[in-house]
Every structure is written in structure tokens, then in C-alpha cells.
XYZ file of C-alpha atoms in Angstrom:
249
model
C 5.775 0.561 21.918
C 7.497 1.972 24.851
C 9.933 -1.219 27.471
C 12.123 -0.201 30.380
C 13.992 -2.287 32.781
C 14.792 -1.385 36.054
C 17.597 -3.254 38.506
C 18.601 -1.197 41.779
C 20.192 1.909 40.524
C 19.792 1.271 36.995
C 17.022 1.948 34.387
C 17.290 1.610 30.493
C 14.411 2.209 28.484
C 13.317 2.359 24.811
C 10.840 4.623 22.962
C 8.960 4.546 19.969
C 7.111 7.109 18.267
C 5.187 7.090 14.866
C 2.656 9.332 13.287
C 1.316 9.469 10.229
C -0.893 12.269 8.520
C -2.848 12.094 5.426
C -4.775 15.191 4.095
C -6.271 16.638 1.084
C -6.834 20.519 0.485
C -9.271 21.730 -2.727
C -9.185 25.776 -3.013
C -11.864 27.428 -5.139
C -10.253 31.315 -5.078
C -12.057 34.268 -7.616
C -10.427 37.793 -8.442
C -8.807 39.068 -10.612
C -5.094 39.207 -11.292
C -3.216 42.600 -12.570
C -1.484 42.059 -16.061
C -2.762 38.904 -16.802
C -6.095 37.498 -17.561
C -7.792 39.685 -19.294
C -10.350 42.031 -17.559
C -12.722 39.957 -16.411
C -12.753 37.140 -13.232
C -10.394 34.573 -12.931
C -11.010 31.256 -11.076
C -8.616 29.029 -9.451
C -8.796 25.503 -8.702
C -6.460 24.002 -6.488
C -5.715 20.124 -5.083
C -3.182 20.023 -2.437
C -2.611 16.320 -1.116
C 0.158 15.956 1.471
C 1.323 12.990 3.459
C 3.950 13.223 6.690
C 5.300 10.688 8.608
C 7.641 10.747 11.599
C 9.085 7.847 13.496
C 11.557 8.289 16.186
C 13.305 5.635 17.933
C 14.981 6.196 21.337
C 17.300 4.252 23.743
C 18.151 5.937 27.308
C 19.664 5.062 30.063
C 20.140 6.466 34.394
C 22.619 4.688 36.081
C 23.856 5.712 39.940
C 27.231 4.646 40.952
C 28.408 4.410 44.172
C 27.304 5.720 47.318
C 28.252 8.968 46.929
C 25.227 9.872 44.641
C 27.325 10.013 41.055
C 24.638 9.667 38.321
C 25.046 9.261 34.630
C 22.271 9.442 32.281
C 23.480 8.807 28.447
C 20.464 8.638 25.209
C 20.582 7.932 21.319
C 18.158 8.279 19.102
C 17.202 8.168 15.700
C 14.608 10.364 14.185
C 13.023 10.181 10.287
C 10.128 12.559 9.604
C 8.889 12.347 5.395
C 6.863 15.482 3.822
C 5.448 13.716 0.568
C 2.969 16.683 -2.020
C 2.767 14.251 -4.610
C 0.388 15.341 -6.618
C -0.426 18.958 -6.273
C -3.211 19.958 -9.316
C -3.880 23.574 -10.794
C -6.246 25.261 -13.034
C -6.885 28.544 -13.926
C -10.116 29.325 -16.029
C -10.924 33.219 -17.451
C -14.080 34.888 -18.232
C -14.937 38.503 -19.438
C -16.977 41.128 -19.104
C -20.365 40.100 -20.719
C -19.723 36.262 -20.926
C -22.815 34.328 -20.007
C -22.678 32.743 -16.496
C -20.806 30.009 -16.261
C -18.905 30.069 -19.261
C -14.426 30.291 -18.901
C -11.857 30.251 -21.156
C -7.841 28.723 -20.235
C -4.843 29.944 -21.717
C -2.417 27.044 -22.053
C 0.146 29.538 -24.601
C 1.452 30.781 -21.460
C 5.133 29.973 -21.652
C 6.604 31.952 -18.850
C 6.352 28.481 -16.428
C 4.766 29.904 -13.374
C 2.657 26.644 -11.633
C -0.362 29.183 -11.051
C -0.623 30.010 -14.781
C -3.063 27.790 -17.062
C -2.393 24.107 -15.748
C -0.072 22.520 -13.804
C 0.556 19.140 -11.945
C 3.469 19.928 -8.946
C 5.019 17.283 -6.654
C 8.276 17.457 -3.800
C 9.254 15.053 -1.368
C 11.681 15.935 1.865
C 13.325 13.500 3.662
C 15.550 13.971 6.909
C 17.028 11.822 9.536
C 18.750 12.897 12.100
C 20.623 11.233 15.381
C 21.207 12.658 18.325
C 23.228 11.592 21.252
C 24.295 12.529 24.591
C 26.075 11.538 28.159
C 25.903 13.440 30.985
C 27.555 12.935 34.688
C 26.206 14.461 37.702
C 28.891 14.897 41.137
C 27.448 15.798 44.408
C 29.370 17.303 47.297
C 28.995 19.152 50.509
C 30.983 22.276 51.346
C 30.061 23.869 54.864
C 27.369 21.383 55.551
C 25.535 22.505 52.229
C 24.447 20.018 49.540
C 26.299 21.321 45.852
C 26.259 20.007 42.400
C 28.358 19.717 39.441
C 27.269 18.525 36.137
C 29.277 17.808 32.601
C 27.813 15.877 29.463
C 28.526 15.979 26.015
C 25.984 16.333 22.722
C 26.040 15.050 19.468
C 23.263 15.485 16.153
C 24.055 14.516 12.413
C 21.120 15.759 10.477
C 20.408 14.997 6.851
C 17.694 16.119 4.799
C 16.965 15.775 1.078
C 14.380 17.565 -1.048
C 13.322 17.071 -4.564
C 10.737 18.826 -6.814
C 9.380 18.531 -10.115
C 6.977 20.811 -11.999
C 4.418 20.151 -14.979
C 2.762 22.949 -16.906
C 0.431 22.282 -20.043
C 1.332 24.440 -22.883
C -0.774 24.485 -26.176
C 1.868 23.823 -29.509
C 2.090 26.636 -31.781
C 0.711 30.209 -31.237
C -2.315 30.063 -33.053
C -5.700 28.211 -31.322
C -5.600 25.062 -34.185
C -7.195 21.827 -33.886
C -6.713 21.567 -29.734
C -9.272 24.331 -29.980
C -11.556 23.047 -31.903
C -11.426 19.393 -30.745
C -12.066 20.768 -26.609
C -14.699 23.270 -27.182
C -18.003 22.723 -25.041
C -16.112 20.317 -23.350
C -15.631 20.316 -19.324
C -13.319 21.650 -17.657
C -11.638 17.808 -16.583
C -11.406 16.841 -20.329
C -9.188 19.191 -21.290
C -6.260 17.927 -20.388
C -7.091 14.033 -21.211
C -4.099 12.048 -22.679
C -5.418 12.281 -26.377
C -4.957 15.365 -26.683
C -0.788 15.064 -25.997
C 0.267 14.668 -29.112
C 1.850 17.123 -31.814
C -0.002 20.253 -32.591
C -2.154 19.861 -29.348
C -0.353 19.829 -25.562
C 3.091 19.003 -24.423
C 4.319 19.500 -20.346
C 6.667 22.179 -19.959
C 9.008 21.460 -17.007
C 8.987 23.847 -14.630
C 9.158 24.474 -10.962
C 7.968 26.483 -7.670
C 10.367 29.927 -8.796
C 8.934 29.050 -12.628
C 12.455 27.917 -13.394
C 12.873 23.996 -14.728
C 15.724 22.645 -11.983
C 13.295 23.005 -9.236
C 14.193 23.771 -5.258
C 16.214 20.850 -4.620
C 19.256 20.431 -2.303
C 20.437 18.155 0.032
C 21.854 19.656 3.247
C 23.840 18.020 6.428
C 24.293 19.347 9.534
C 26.951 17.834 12.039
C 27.339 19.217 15.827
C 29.232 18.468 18.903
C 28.861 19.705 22.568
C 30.469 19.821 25.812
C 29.685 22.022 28.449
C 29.068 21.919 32.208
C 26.751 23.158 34.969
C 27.443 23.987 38.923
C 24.687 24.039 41.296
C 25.986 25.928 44.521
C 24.141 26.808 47.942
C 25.522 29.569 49.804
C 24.275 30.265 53.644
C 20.394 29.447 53.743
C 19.271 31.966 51.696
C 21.463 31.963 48.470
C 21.961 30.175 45.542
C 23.823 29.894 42.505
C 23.217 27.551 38.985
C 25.546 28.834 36.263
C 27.172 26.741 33.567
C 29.065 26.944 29.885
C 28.254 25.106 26.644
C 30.980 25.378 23.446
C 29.811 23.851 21.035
């Protein structure tokens, strides 16, 4: 939804902007992988779900004053974008040399909390808003019959963005293949890790995270920034010009 009015020299306006994404990956990937597995194939099943959002609400204004052709433009506006992976799913299944077709084995002993290893349930979420602002005046003037221009404004952000993470890896109680072993064989592959079987002497959820480390990637961060600078516009003669200009910021 997008308004503007508009009265002789002056114009204010407001914008709106909003978009919203939903997708859903699933990954099949086969190799091997060097110093861990086993010999034979290892198969990877991934389920990457992600939803963004970003809304962005904007206010502006152009104003002339006078008759001498001053004209200030000034803007806010406040922008909130969302990056929610909230349920990210991994498997990894084994087979060796001389297995019949078809048939995979999963280590859930692994204990070293990398995501990729055995299986794993991952979620983040990032937050950020951000505001912006600015003012700007623009001065005309003649020197030798030649139009000029000189410009100044000012510039203003505050950013703020939040991220959280949390990661979940199955791992099997005890060394030694026990009951869990005996209770899940023949059974498929989306069984395994059913809710019965988290219980003592069976599964637990190690916590865990992207680096295999359990306190995750998160941070919260700020950013805060100010601007002034200014810009001349300059004819010389008929056949020259000059646009220069500083910014400290």
C-alpha cells in the first residue's frame, strides 16, 4: 500500500513493502566420506525448510521553498527482514562392501556432535531491524550567467540483528548395541528415531550446534551511524563541468 499527497511545491508520500518466502529443500547426496563410515557408501538425507519475511515501511518527503529553487527532501524508514530454519532434519545411513541392495546401517554412538553425523534435528532464527534516516538541502545559484549547485544532507541507520541456534543430535546410551538394537532392526528408516525409543538405555539428544560445539552461533550485534557530507555541482564556460563532494561519517 503505497499514498502520496501533493500541494504546490510539496509532496509526502508513504511506502510499504512486504514479502514473504516459504520453501522446502530435501537432498539425497551418496559418496563416501574419508575416516568415517566405514568403506562402503554413505547416504545422506537432508530437509531444509526456511521461511523469510521482510517488511519495510517508508515516509518521504520534497518540499521547494521559495522562489529561488531551495529544495529539501528528508525520509525515515523502518525496515524488519526474519530468516526462520526451523526445522532442519538429517540422516546419515552406511552400507558395505557386499551388503545386499538396499540394506544401511546408522551409527548413533557418534559423540563428537557434528549435525552431519548419524541424526540430527537443527533450527536458527535471525532477526534485524534497522532505521534509516536522512535530510538533504539543495541551493541553486548563478555565477557568470551559469546555473551551479550546492547540496548538504545528513544520514542516520541503527541496525539490530539477533541470531539464535540450537542443535539436536541422537546418540545411542552406552557403547555396546543393547536393546535399541534389537528393538529397531528391520525397521524403516523413519521409525528409528520414534519417541519410544527415548528413554534410558535407548536414545537421548545431545546438544550441539553448526561448529559441533553445544552454545551454538548466537550473537546479537548493533550497528549505529551518522553522516554529513556535501556535494557542489559547478559549470565552467560551455564546455566544462565539475560535481565533487565529501562525506565523514
Amino acid at each position: 500500500l503505497n499514498v502520496a499527497y501533493m500541494k504546490g511545491g510539496h509532496k509526502i508520500a508513504l511506502k510499504n513493502l512486504y514479502n514473504h518466502l516459504f520453501t522446502n529443500e530435501s537432498n539425497v547426496y551418496t559418496g563416501t566420506i574419508q575416516g568415517f563410515g566405514g568403506t562402503g557408501e554413505v547416504h545422506s538425507y537432508t530437509s531444509v525448510t526456511l521461511l523469510s519475511d521482510i517488511r519495510q515501511h517508508r515516509l518521504e518527503g520534497e518540499h521547494a521553498i521559495g522562489k529561488k529553487g531551495i529544495k529539501l527532501e528528508w525520509n525515515a524508514d523502518w525496515v524488519n527482514g526474519v530468516r526462520n530454519q526451523p526445522d532442519t532434519r538429517n540422516i546419515l545411513a552406511f552400507s558395505n562392501p557386499g551388503d545386499p541392495e538396499g540394506y544401511y546401517y546408522y551409527n548413533f554412538a557418534d559423540r563428537t556432535g557434528y549435525l552431519g553425523r548419524g541424526a540430527s534435528i537443527f533450527n536458527s532464527y535471525l532477526e534485524e531491524n534497522r532505521y534509516n534516516w536522512s535530510a538533504n538541502a539543495t541551493f541553486p545559484f548563478n555565477i557568470n550567467g551559469q546555473k551551479q549547485k550546492l547540496k548538504v544532507g545528513y544520514a542516520g541507520t541503527y541496525r539490530d540483528a539477533d541470531f539464535q541456534s540450537v542443535g539436536l543430535l541422537a546418540v545411542r546410551q552406552g557403547n555396546a548395541g543393547g536393546s535399541y538394537e534389537t528393538d529397531t532392526k528391520g525397521l524403516p528408516d523413519y521409525e528409528l528415531l520414534s519417541p519410544r525409543f527415548f528413554k534410558p538405555g535407548y536414545l537421548y539428544y545431545y546438544l550441539t550446534g553448526p561448529r559441533n560445539t553445544g552454545v551454538g552461533d548466537d550473537y546479537a550485534g548493533i550497528q549505529r551511524l551518522h553522516a554529513g557530507y556535501a556535494m557542489l555541482d559547478v559549470n565552467f564556460l560551455k564546455l566544462f563541468r565539475f560535481v565533487g563532494g565529501v562525506r565523514l561519517e
